[in-house]
GROMACS .gro file of C-alpha atoms in nm:
model
  509
    1MET     CA    1   8.231  11.122   5.842
    2SER     CA    2   8.307  10.751   5.878
    3LEU     CA    3   8.112  10.542   6.127
    4PHE     CA    4   8.454  10.446   6.265
    5SER     CA    5   8.595  10.795   6.300
    6VAL     CA    6   8.647  10.984   6.624
    7PHE     CA    7   8.436  11.264   6.474
    8PHE     CA    8   8.139  11.031   6.435
    9LEU     CA    9   8.165  10.914   6.795
   10ILE     CA   10   8.186  11.276   6.915
   11PHE     CA   11   7.890  11.363   6.691
   12VAL     CA   12   7.682  11.081   6.844
   13ILE     CA   13   7.779  11.178   7.200
   14ILE     CA   14   7.685  11.545   7.145
   15THR     CA   15   7.357  11.446   6.980
   16MET     CA   16   7.281  11.202   7.261
   17ALA     CA   17   7.350  11.465   7.528
   18LEU     CA   18   7.122  11.721   7.361
   19TYR     CA   19   6.858  11.454   7.295
   20PHE     CA   20   6.818  11.369   7.663
   21ILE     CA   21   6.852  11.730   7.788
   22VAL     CA   22   6.588  11.909   7.576
   23PRO     CA   23   6.216  11.887   7.660
   24ARG     CA   24   6.092  11.540   7.569
   25THR     CA   25   5.849  11.673   7.308
   26LYS     CA   26   6.140  11.832   7.117
   27GLN     CA   27   6.364  11.525   7.098
   28TRP     CA   28   6.266  11.457   6.739
   29LEU     CA   29   6.385  11.809   6.644
   30ILE     CA   30   6.733  11.727   6.779
   31LEU     CA   31   6.739  11.414   6.562
   32LEU     CA   32   6.628  11.616   6.258
   33ILE     CA   33   6.894  11.884   6.309
   34ALA     CA   34   7.160  11.618   6.373
   35SER     CA   35   7.053  11.428   6.060
   36TYR     CA   36   7.076  11.734   5.837
   37VAL     CA   37   7.410  11.840   5.986
   38PHE     CA   38   7.540  11.485   5.939
   39TYR     CA   39   7.421  11.467   5.580
   40TYR     CA   40   7.568  11.807   5.490
   41LEU     CA   41   7.904  11.725   5.650
   42GLU     CA   42   7.912  11.386   5.479
   43ASP     CA   43   7.788  11.474   5.130
   44GLY     CA   44   7.802  11.851   5.090
   45LEU     CA   45   7.555  12.079   4.916
   46SER     CA   46   7.541  11.878   4.591
   47GLY     CA   47   7.397  11.569   4.758
   48PHE     CA   48   7.188  11.774   5.000
   49VAL     CA   49   6.982  11.918   4.715
   50PHE     CA   50   6.859  11.577   4.604
   51ILE     CA   51   6.745  11.456   4.945
   52ILE     CA   52   6.551  11.784   4.983
   53ILE     CA   53   6.383  11.727   4.645
   54THR     CA   54   6.282  11.373   4.742
   55THR     CA   55   6.160  11.486   5.084
   56VAL     CA   56   5.943  11.772   4.954
   57THR     CA   57   5.796  11.590   4.654
   58SER     CA   58   5.713  11.277   4.858
   59TYR     CA   59   5.558  11.484   5.137
   60LEU     CA   60   5.343  11.683   4.893
   61ALA     CA   61   5.244  11.368   4.703
   62GLY     CA   62   5.119  11.205   5.023
   63ILE     CA   63   4.913  11.512   5.114
   64LEU     CA   64   4.767  11.550   4.763
   65ILE     CA   65   4.684  11.180   4.730
   66GLU     CA   66   4.499  11.174   5.061
   67ARG     CA   67   4.305  11.494   4.989
   68ASP     CA   68   4.231  11.424   4.623
   69LYS     CA   69   3.861  11.440   4.533
   70LYS     CA   70   3.890  11.447   4.154
   71GLY     CA   71   4.039  11.108   4.075
   72PHE     CA   72   4.401  11.215   4.028
   73ARG     CA   73   4.542  10.992   4.306
   74LYS     CA   74   4.708  10.746   4.071
   75ALA     CA   75   4.852  11.020   3.851
   76ILE     CA   76   5.001  11.196   4.155
   77MET     CA   77   5.151  10.873   4.287
   78LEU     CA   78   5.300  10.776   3.949
   79SER     CA   79   5.438  11.127   3.891
   80CYS     CA   80   5.616  11.124   4.226
   81ILE     CA   81   5.755  10.774   4.164
   82LEU     CA   82   5.872  10.858   3.811
   83LEU     CA   83   6.041  11.178   3.930
   84ASN     CA   84   6.230  11.022   4.220
   85PHE     CA   85   6.316  10.690   4.061
   86GLY     CA   86   6.411  10.890   3.753
   87ILE     CA   87   6.660  11.091   3.960
   88LEU     CA   88   6.796  10.767   4.109
   89ALA     CA   89   6.819  10.603   3.767
   90ILE     CA   90   7.001  10.897   3.606
   91LEU     CA   91   7.250  10.950   3.889
   92LYS     CA   92   7.319  10.583   3.961
   93TYR     CA   93   7.287  10.428   3.615
   94GLY     CA   94   7.340  10.724   3.380
   95GLY     CA   95   7.713  10.662   3.342
   96PHE     CA   96   7.654  10.292   3.275
   97VAL     CA   97   7.393  10.363   3.007
   98PHE     CA   98   7.614  10.632   2.851
   99ASP     CA   99   7.913  10.396   2.827
  100ASN     CA  100   7.704  10.124   2.664
  101VAL     CA  101   7.550  10.366   2.413
  102ILE     CA  102   7.899  10.491   2.320
  103SER     CA  103   8.010  10.129   2.273
  104ILE     CA  104   7.721  10.076   2.030
  105PHE     CA  105   7.821  10.394   1.845
  106HIS     CA  106   8.176  10.261   1.807
  107LEU     CA  107   8.044   9.930   1.672
  108LEU     CA  108   7.843  10.128   1.415
  109GLY     CA  109   8.154  10.322   1.314
  110ILE     CA  110   8.044  10.649   1.476
  111ASP     CA  111   8.353  10.803   1.635
  112THR     CA  112   8.222  11.152   1.710
  113VAL     CA  113   8.054  11.117   2.046
  114PRO     CA  114   7.961  11.365   2.320
  115GLU     CA  115   8.171  11.401   2.631
  116LYS     CA  116   8.055  11.190   2.923
  117PRO     CA  117   7.855  11.394   3.177
  118LEU     CA  118   7.957  11.395   3.541
  119PHE     CA  119   7.714  11.188   3.747
  120ILE     CA  120   7.727  11.241   4.122
  121LEU     CA  121   7.584  10.977   4.356
  122PRO     CA  122   7.433  11.133   4.669
  123LEU     CA  123   7.482  10.951   4.998
  124GLY     CA  124   7.213  10.692   5.067
  125ILE     CA  125   7.004  10.779   4.760
  126SER     CA  126   6.897  10.418   4.700
  127PHE     CA  127   6.787  10.378   5.060
  128TYR     CA  128   6.597  10.704   5.109
  129THR     CA  129   6.436  10.683   4.764
  130PHE     CA  130   6.303  10.332   4.827
  131GLN     CA  131   6.189  10.435   5.175
  132THR     CA  132   5.995  10.743   5.064
  133MET     CA  133   5.846  10.577   4.757
  134GLY     CA  134   5.720  10.295   4.979
  135TYR     CA  135   5.547  10.562   5.188
  136VAL     CA  136   5.385  10.726   4.883
  137ILE     CA  137   5.256  10.389   4.760
  138ASP     CA  138   5.120  10.305   5.106
  139VAL     CA  139   4.930  10.635   5.118
  140TYR     CA  140   4.790  10.563   4.771
  141ARG     CA  141   4.679  10.217   4.889
  142ASP     CA  142   4.513  10.373   5.197
  143ALA     CA  143   4.745  10.158   5.408
  144GLU     CA  144   4.898  10.470   5.565
  145LYS     CA  145   4.784  10.817   5.667
  146ALA     CA  146   4.969  11.103   5.502
  147GLU     CA  147   5.217  11.288   5.723
  148ASN     CA  148   5.104  11.648   5.775
  149ASN     CA  149   5.424  11.776   5.936
  150LEU     CA  150   5.697  11.843   5.679
  151LEU     CA  151   5.973  11.849   5.940
  152LYS     CA  152   5.872  11.512   6.083
  153PHE     CA  153   5.863  11.370   5.732
  154ALA     CA  154   6.209  11.516   5.672
  155LEU     CA  155   6.334  11.324   5.976
  156PHE     CA  156   6.178  11.004   5.842
  157THR     CA  157   6.368  11.057   5.515
  158SER     CA  158   6.705  11.160   5.660
  159TYR     CA  159   6.740  10.989   6.002
  160PHE     CA  160   7.119  10.990   6.026
  161PRO     CA  161   7.199  10.647   6.176
  162GLN     CA  162   7.037  10.470   5.881
  163ILE     CA  163   7.113  10.707   5.593
  164ILE     CA  164   7.447  10.549   5.496
  165GLN     CA  165   7.335  10.192   5.430
  166GLY     CA  166   6.985  10.142   5.560
  167PRO     CA  167   6.788   9.957   5.676
  168ILE     CA  168   6.496  10.060   5.455
  169GLY     CA  169   6.229  10.167   5.704
  170ARG     CA  170   5.856  10.219   5.683
  171HIS     CA  171   5.683  10.541   5.785
  172GLU     CA  172   5.432  10.359   6.003
  173ASP     CA  173   5.717  10.200   6.200
  174LEU     CA  174   5.952  10.498   6.239
  175THR     CA  175   5.744  10.816   6.271
  176PRO     CA  176   5.541  10.707   6.577
  177GLN     CA  177   5.870  10.630   6.753
  178PHE     CA  178   6.009  10.975   6.668
  179GLU     CA  179   5.702  11.130   6.830
  180GLU     CA  180   5.728  10.926   7.151
  181VAL     CA  181   5.896  11.046   7.469
  182HIS     CA  182   6.228  10.866   7.522
  183ARG     CA  183   6.383  10.877   7.866
  184TRP     CA  184   6.735  10.766   7.950
  185ASP     CA  185   6.747  10.388   7.988
  186SER     CA  186   7.071  10.239   8.119
  187ILE     CA  187   6.989   9.885   7.999
  188ARG     CA  188   6.910  10.017   7.653
  189PHE     CA  189   7.235  10.217   7.655
  190ARG     CA  190   7.441   9.913   7.755
  191GLU     CA  191   7.285   9.699   7.484
  192GLY     CA  192   7.345   9.970   7.227
  193VAL     CA  193   7.712  10.008   7.323
  194LEU     CA  194   7.766   9.631   7.314
  195ARG     CA  195   7.610   9.614   6.969
  196ILE     CA  196   7.836   9.896   6.850
  197PHE     CA  197   8.140   9.705   6.981
  198TRP     CA  198   8.020   9.394   6.798
  199GLY     CA  199   7.991   9.593   6.475
  200PHE     CA  200   8.346   9.722   6.518
  201PHE     CA  201   8.466   9.366   6.577
  202LYS     CA  202   8.307   9.233   6.258
  203LYS     CA  203   8.421   9.523   6.041
  204MET     CA  204   8.770   9.597   6.175
  205ILE     CA  205   8.890   9.250   6.271
  206LEU     CA  206   8.719   9.021   6.021
  207ALA     CA  207   8.596   9.213   5.716
  208GLU     CA  208   8.910   9.421   5.665
  209ARG     CA  209   9.139   9.115   5.690
  210ALA     CA  210   8.923   8.906   5.458
  211GLY     CA  211   8.925   9.198   5.215
  212VAL     CA  212   9.304   9.183   5.183
  213ILE     CA  213   9.294   8.825   5.050
  214VAL     CA  214   8.982   8.889   4.841
  215ASN     CA  215   9.139   9.194   4.673
  216GLU     CA  216   9.461   9.004   4.602
  217ILE     CA  217   9.288   8.709   4.435
  218TYR     CA  218   9.039   8.913   4.233
  219SER     CA  219   9.294   9.175   4.126
  220ASN     CA  220   9.563   8.928   4.021
  221PHE     CA  221   9.349   8.635   3.911
  222GLU     CA  222   9.492   8.613   3.560
  223GLY     CA  223   9.846   8.732   3.631
  224GLU     CA  224   9.906   8.488   3.917
  225GLY     CA  225   9.708   8.205   3.759
  226TYR     CA  226   9.493   8.137   4.065
  227ARG     CA  227   9.295   7.814   4.032
  228GLY     CA  228   9.094   7.556   4.225
  229PHE     CA  229   9.069   7.602   4.599
  230ILE     CA  230   9.224   7.949   4.583
  231ILE     CA  231   8.916   8.066   4.390
  232LEU     CA  232   8.692   7.879   4.634
  233ILE     CA  233   8.861   8.070   4.918
  234ALA     CA  234   8.805   8.398   4.734
  235GLY     CA  235   8.433   8.328   4.706
  236LEU     CA  236   8.397   8.213   5.066
  237LEU     CA  237   8.597   8.502   5.209
  238TYR     CA  238   8.416   8.760   4.997
  239GLY     CA  239   8.087   8.623   5.127
  240LEU     CA  240   8.216   8.657   5.481
  241GLN     CA  241   8.365   8.999   5.409
  242VAL     CA  242   8.034   9.134   5.276
  243TYR     CA  243   7.845   8.980   5.566
  244ALA     CA  244   8.081   9.114   5.834
  245ASP     CA  245   8.107   9.451   5.658
  246PHE     CA  246   7.736   9.505   5.596
  247SER     CA  247   7.601   9.352   5.917
  248GLY     CA  248   7.883   9.516   6.115
  249GLY     CA  249   7.774   9.855   5.985
  250MET     CA  250   7.415   9.762   6.067
  251ASP     CA  251   7.519   9.676   6.424
  252ILE     CA  252   7.668  10.024   6.468
  253VAL     CA  253   7.355  10.182   6.318
  254PHE     CA  254   7.124   9.976   6.539
  255GLY     CA  255   7.340  10.035   6.848
  256VAL     CA  256   7.329  10.413   6.805
  257SER     CA  257   6.958  10.409   6.728
  258ASP     CA  258   6.884  10.184   7.027
  259ILE     CA  259   7.042  10.442   7.258
  260PHE     CA  260   6.792  10.699   7.127
  261GLY     CA  261   6.510  10.452   7.186
  262ILE     CA  262   6.437  10.410   6.813
  263LYS     CA  263   6.395  10.048   6.704
  264LEU     CA  264   6.485   9.987   6.340
  265ASN     CA  265   6.375   9.681   6.146
  266GLU     CA  266   6.639   9.407   6.159
  267ASN     CA  267   6.828   9.355   5.835
  268PHE     CA  268   7.002   9.022   5.903
  269ARG     CA  269   6.904   8.695   6.065
  270GLN     CA  270   7.196   8.450   6.052
  271PRO     CA  271   7.190   8.417   5.669
  272TYR     CA  272   7.450   8.141   5.650
  273PHE     CA  273   7.218   7.907   5.836
  274ALA     CA  274   6.973   7.921   5.544
  275LYS     CA  275   6.873   7.588   5.390
  276SER     CA  276   6.770   7.730   5.051
  277VAL     CA  277   6.845   8.034   4.837
  278SER     CA  278   6.494   8.165   4.901
  279GLU     CA  279   6.548   8.136   5.275
  280PHE     CA  280   6.888   8.306   5.242
  281TRP     CA  281   6.717   8.613   5.097
  282GLN     CA  282   6.465   8.607   5.380
  283ARG     CA  283   6.761   8.638   5.619
  284TRP     CA  284   6.987   8.871   5.415
  285HIS     CA  285   6.913   9.242   5.365
  286ILE     CA  286   6.567   9.170   5.498
  287THR     CA  287   6.430   9.522   5.452
  288LEU     CA  288   6.523   9.531   5.082
  289GLY     CA  289   6.354   9.194   5.033
  290ALA     CA  290   6.045   9.315   5.218
  291TRP     CA  291   6.032   9.629   5.001
  292MET     CA  292   6.061   9.425   4.682
  293LYS     CA  293   5.796   9.183   4.801
  294ASN     CA  294   5.547   9.455   4.898
  295TYR     CA  295   5.595   9.689   4.602
  296VAL     CA  296   5.708   9.463   4.315
  297PHE     CA  297   5.632   9.095   4.377
  298TYR     CA  298   5.277   9.128   4.515
  299PRO     CA  299   5.161   9.392   4.262
  300ILE     CA  300   5.271   9.161   3.980
  301CYS     CA  301   5.099   8.857   4.133
  302LEU     CA  302   4.777   9.046   4.204
  303SER     CA  303   4.752   9.228   3.870
  304GLU     CA  304   4.468   9.162   3.625
  305GLY     CA  305   4.711   9.038   3.362
  306ALA     CA  306   4.855   8.786   3.608
  307ALA     CA  307   4.506   8.658   3.692
  308LYS     CA  308   4.428   8.600   3.322
  309LEU     CA  309   4.761   8.424   3.264
  310GLN     CA  310   4.704   8.207   3.569
  311ARG     CA  311   4.364   8.092   3.445
  312ARG     CA  312   4.514   7.995   3.110
  313ALA     CA  313   4.805   7.818   3.278
  314ARG     CA  314   4.571   7.616   3.500
  315ALA     CA  315   4.373   7.505   3.199
  316LYS     CA  316   4.688   7.399   3.013
  317PHE     CA  317   4.926   7.274   3.284
  318GLY     CA  318   4.698   7.172   3.569
  319VAL     CA  319   4.609   7.325   3.904
  320TYR     CA  320   4.952   7.311   4.071
  321TYR     CA  321   5.170   7.449   3.792
  322GLY     CA  322   4.898   7.692   3.693
  323ARG     CA  323   4.905   7.823   4.049
  324VAL     CA  324   5.284   7.862   4.080
  325ILE     CA  325   5.366   8.004   3.737
  326ILE     CA  326   5.280   8.364   3.831
  327PRO     CA  327   5.478   8.365   4.160
  328THR     CA  328   5.767   8.204   3.970
  329LEU     CA  329   5.772   8.473   3.701
  330ALA     CA  330   5.720   8.748   3.959
  331SER     CA  331   6.009   8.629   4.177
  332PHE     CA  332   6.232   8.596   3.869
  333PHE     CA  333   6.165   8.956   3.767
  334THR     CA  334   6.197   9.081   4.126
  335PHE     CA  335   6.541   8.930   4.172
  336ILE     CA  336   6.667   9.073   3.847
  337LEU     CA  337   6.575   9.411   3.998
  338VAL     CA  338   6.757   9.313   4.320
  339GLY     CA  339   7.068   9.247   4.113
  340ILE     CA  340   7.039   9.579   3.928
  341TRP     CA  341   6.982   9.759   4.261
  342HIS     CA  342   7.333   9.654   4.367
  343GLY     CA  343   7.506   9.857   4.100
  344ALA     CA  344   7.538   9.989   3.746
  345ASP     CA  345   7.728   9.706   3.581
  346TRP     CA  346   7.645   9.403   3.369
  347LYS     CA  347   7.788   9.177   3.641
  348TYR     CA  348   7.505   9.285   3.871
  349VAL     CA  349   7.252   9.204   3.598
  350ALA     CA  350   7.413   8.860   3.570
  351TYR     CA  351   7.410   8.827   3.948
  352GLY     CA  352   7.040   8.913   3.958
  353ILE     CA  353   6.958   8.657   3.686
  354TYR     CA  354   7.164   8.392   3.865
  355MET     CA  355   6.983   8.447   4.195
  356ALA     CA  356   6.648   8.475   4.015
  357ILE     CA  357   6.693   8.128   3.865
  358PHE     CA  358   6.737   7.964   4.205
  359VAL     CA  359   6.472   8.163   4.392
  360SER     CA  360   6.207   8.117   4.123
  361SER     CA  361   6.293   7.746   4.082
  362ASP     CA  362   6.234   7.701   4.457
  363THR     CA  363   5.878   7.813   4.393
  364PHE     CA  364   5.819   7.630   4.065
  365CYS     CA  365   5.978   7.299   4.170
  366GLU     CA  366   5.856   7.284   4.529
  367LYS     CA  367   5.625   6.988   4.458
  368LEU     CA  368   5.895   6.808   4.257
  369TYR     CA  369   6.147   6.849   4.539
  370GLY     CA  370   5.895   6.715   4.788
  371ASP     CA  371   5.819   6.412   4.569
  372LEU     CA  372   6.191   6.335   4.532
  373ARG     CA  373   6.248   6.355   4.908
  374GLU     CA  374   5.960   6.118   4.963
  375ARG     CA  375   6.079   5.878   4.693
  376PHE     CA  376   6.429   5.857   4.836
  377ARG     CA  377   6.294   5.849   5.193
  378ILE     CA  378   6.480   6.158   5.304
  379ASP     CA  379   6.391   6.280   5.651
  380LYS     CA  380   6.381   6.655   5.604
  381GLU     CA  381   6.408   6.709   5.981
  382SER     CA  382   6.729   6.506   6.017
  383LEU     CA  383   7.055   6.684   6.106
  384SER     CA  384   7.238   6.533   5.809
  385TRP     CA  385   6.981   6.662   5.559
  386LYS     CA  386   6.972   7.009   5.715
  387THR     CA  387   7.354   7.021   5.710
  388PHE     CA  388   7.356   6.920   5.345
  389GLN     CA  389   7.101   7.191   5.266
  390ILE     CA  390   7.307   7.459   5.442
  391LEU     CA  391   7.629   7.355   5.264
  392ARG     CA  392   7.452   7.337   4.927
  393THR     CA  393   7.298   7.681   4.975
  394THR     CA  394   7.631   7.829   5.086
  395PHE     CA  395   7.800   7.694   4.773
  396ILE     CA  396   7.530   7.840   4.547
  397ILE     CA  397   7.568   8.176   4.722
  398LEU     CA  398   7.948   8.146   4.684
  399ILE     CA  399   7.913   8.121   4.304
  400GLY     CA  400   7.693   8.429   4.314
  401ARG     CA  401   7.962   8.614   4.510
  402LEU     CA  402   8.216   8.532   4.239
  403ILE     CA  403   7.981   8.692   3.986
  404SER     CA  404   7.902   9.006   4.187
  405ARG     CA  405   8.263   9.069   4.292
  406GLY     CA  406   8.427   8.991   3.957
  407ASN     CA  407   8.592   9.275   3.768
  408ASN     CA  408   8.338   9.211   3.492
  409VAL     CA  409   8.109   8.933   3.370
  410SER     CA  410   8.375   8.756   3.161
  411ASP     CA  411   8.627   8.759   3.447
  412ALA     CA  412   8.364   8.629   3.686
  413PHE     CA  413   8.281   8.330   3.469
  414ALA     CA  414   8.650   8.271   3.401
  415MET     CA  415   8.703   8.251   3.778
  416ILE     CA  416   8.415   8.006   3.816
  417LYS     CA  417   8.568   7.790   3.543
  418ALA     CA  418   8.912   7.815   3.705
  419MET     CA  419   8.768   7.703   4.038
  420PHE     CA  420   8.667   7.369   3.886
  421SER     CA  421   8.984   7.332   3.676
  422SER     CA  422   9.219   7.221   3.955
  423PHE     CA  423   9.196   7.006   4.267
  424ASN     CA  424   9.493   7.174   4.435
  425LEU     CA  425   9.414   7.064   4.787
  426TRP     CA  426   9.781   7.111   4.879
  427VAL     CA  427   9.736   7.489   4.906
  428PHE     CA  428   9.610   7.426   5.260
  429SER     CA  429   9.929   7.249   5.365
  430ASN     CA  430  10.201   7.463   5.204
  431ASP     CA  431  10.258   7.838   5.230
  432SER     CA  432  10.032   7.932   4.937
  433LEU     CA  433   9.770   8.099   5.157
  434LEU     CA  434  10.035   8.312   5.329
  435SER     CA  435  10.126   8.466   4.993
  436LEU     CA  436   9.782   8.627   4.958
  437GLY     CA  437   9.852   8.933   5.171
  438LEU     CA  438   9.815   8.819   5.532
  439ASP     CA  439  10.094   8.684   5.749
  440GLU     CA  440  10.044   8.390   5.983
  441LYS     CA  441   9.938   8.605   6.280
  442ASP     CA  442   9.673   8.793   6.079
  443MET     CA  443   9.551   8.468   5.925
  444ASP     CA  444   9.506   8.315   6.273
  445VAL     CA  445   9.321   8.625   6.396
  446MET     CA  446   9.089   8.616   6.094
  447LEU     CA  447   9.011   8.246   6.138
  448LEU     CA  448   8.941   8.295   6.509
  449ALA     CA  449   8.713   8.589   6.424
  450ILE     CA  450   8.521   8.366   6.179
  451VAL     CA  451   8.475   8.103   6.450
  452ILE     CA  452   8.351   8.366   6.698
  453LEU     CA  453   8.113   8.512   6.437
  454PHE     CA  454   7.951   8.175   6.371
  455MET     CA  455   7.937   8.087   6.741
  456VAL     CA  456   7.748   8.410   6.811
  457ASP     CA  457   7.520   8.351   6.510
  458TYR     CA  458   7.449   7.998   6.633
  459ILE     CA  459   7.356   8.129   6.979
  460ASN     CA  460   7.134   8.396   6.819
  461GLU     CA  461   6.975   8.129   6.600
  462LYS     CA  462   6.879   7.945   6.919
  463GLY     CA  463   6.701   8.256   7.045
  464THR     CA  464   6.951   8.395   7.297
  465ARG     CA  465   7.068   8.755   7.252
  466ILE     CA  466   7.412   8.777   7.410
  467ARG     CA  467   7.421   9.156   7.449
  468THR     CA  468   7.095   9.147   7.648
  469VAL     CA  469   7.239   8.886   7.883
  470ILE     CA  470   7.561   9.087   7.934
  471ALA     CA  471   7.375   9.418   7.979
  472LYS     CA  472   7.185   9.274   8.277
  473LYS     CA  473   7.492   9.138   8.455
  474ALA     CA  474   7.656   9.305   8.755
  475LEU     CA  475   7.870   9.614   8.699
  476PRO     CA  476   8.216   9.447   8.741
  477PHE     CA  477   8.134   9.183   8.481
  478ARG     CA  478   7.993   9.440   8.236
  479TRP     CA  479   8.295   9.666   8.259
  480ALA     CA  480   8.529   9.371   8.219
  481VAL     CA  481   8.348   9.292   7.892
  482TYR     CA  482   8.367   9.658   7.780
  483TYR     CA  483   8.740   9.682   7.849
  484LEU     CA  484   8.803   9.349   7.680
  485ALA     CA  485   8.605   9.456   7.371
  486ILE     CA  486   8.791   9.788   7.347
  487ALA     CA  487   9.127   9.616   7.391
  488VAL     CA  488   9.053   9.352   7.127
  489ILE     CA  489   8.938   9.615   6.873
  490LEU     CA  490   9.236   9.844   6.939
  491ILE     CA  491   9.495   9.564   6.935
  492PHE     CA  492   9.361   9.343   6.657
  493GLY     CA  493   9.167   9.595   6.445
  494VAL     CA  494   9.310   9.656   6.099
  495TYR     CA  495   9.452  10.005   6.051
  496GLY     CA  496   9.702  10.165   5.817
  497ALA     CA  497   9.729  10.330   5.478
  498GLU     CA  498   9.691  10.005   5.285
  499TYR     CA  499   9.350   9.935   5.436
  500ASN     CA  500   9.030  10.133   5.394
  501ALA     CA  501   8.804  10.093   5.691
  502SER     CA  502   8.639  10.425   5.628
  503SER     CA  503   8.370  10.300   5.394
  504PHE     CA  504   8.133  10.009   5.364
  505ILE     CA  505   8.073   9.785   5.065
  506TYR     CA  506   7.696   9.846   5.072
  507GLN     CA  507   7.745  10.221   5.107
  508ASN     CA  508   7.829  10.211   4.736
  509PHE     CA  509   7.512  10.018   4.649
   0.00000   0.00000   0.00000
């Protein structure tokens, strides 16, 4: 059931009607039933089994940890984590590991190998596994009370607007909202609808068009001999495609959830205004970064082994470098995991290492960067310096996009090399760009959509939320905006057999 299908819209409308009709204390039950129906229709019985396993084991682990009197809390927590992350690892990475083991067998001259097992990937398994494991760890840390109602915990695990691609929520944020009474709110409804329209705009008008060019360049890189600025365009457009695709899906998720009165944690904050790679990851997929920080980065930094290493480093390298070496190593390891989280392929390992180098160097070299700015008398608050930082960060992210989108690691690095091998600036003045899959009309629509996207992001960056302003305007103005949005999406949205608007890039992660 695609977020863009008529069936999904009908599903949301029916759920919304029931949600505001039933007694207020039973609203959460409507969301639970809707979530389970949605998941079953979307993923069938095979995927349904795994979300039930995660729900039940995480619920029981929380109860047992909180009630434990015999010192088994840590064992219970670790058992639950190993079981559920083990399921995730086998289903998501089992095929990758199997293929690599078979490759090693072939290198050793062993030709008799077992048949590859069939690994299914349940819908949203990365998201609901991370979400529930965060809950179990929080209960173990006494940062959260265990949920005593299995059905309410099941809703926390399976809440249908966020199951496809997040965001990764926390029990303490979501469950109290599920238990609250939510009355119909026309302002909230208007804002939710406007946000859904904005998600459609980003996905259907921008992401799908950018994807046509991106697919052409990446698929035919060697055969067509693409070089120089063509590769640069591929990296830039893929970055925009992923942003419009992922954040567009988030807008639909948030819009639907807002109508129910459930506030999810924001997942994006104008990432292409970031002035460093570290800041980019504080603005991009924010809930994944927060999860990694809370459950990977901080535990490493605060471990006994880290404290011992830090004392030795201070004695050998001085106070400053002794202080930053642990956060540097922790951030490096964390971002390798971020890369691996994106998929079962060596290119994602390479992508994680690439990002880890820049994020960890931001920490390790912070003092050096400050000294250099002071030496060269750079005003870090000046517009020119901030613009340079944004462009530099965007270019670094662009290289990372070439790695993560490449067919494989070797192709990715071949594309990076090809980008620097030719200064073919003339591709912008001849018809080269029109041979990449879009005609002149579609190219103009895509470029206008990019301009609109960055204008809206700029306004948001300044603290003004456009949908809130529109939602409070008089009825004629609001309906004019609604009709205009619908017309633009219907007229300029990308449809047809050659396009696939039914899925999201991050749905596969």
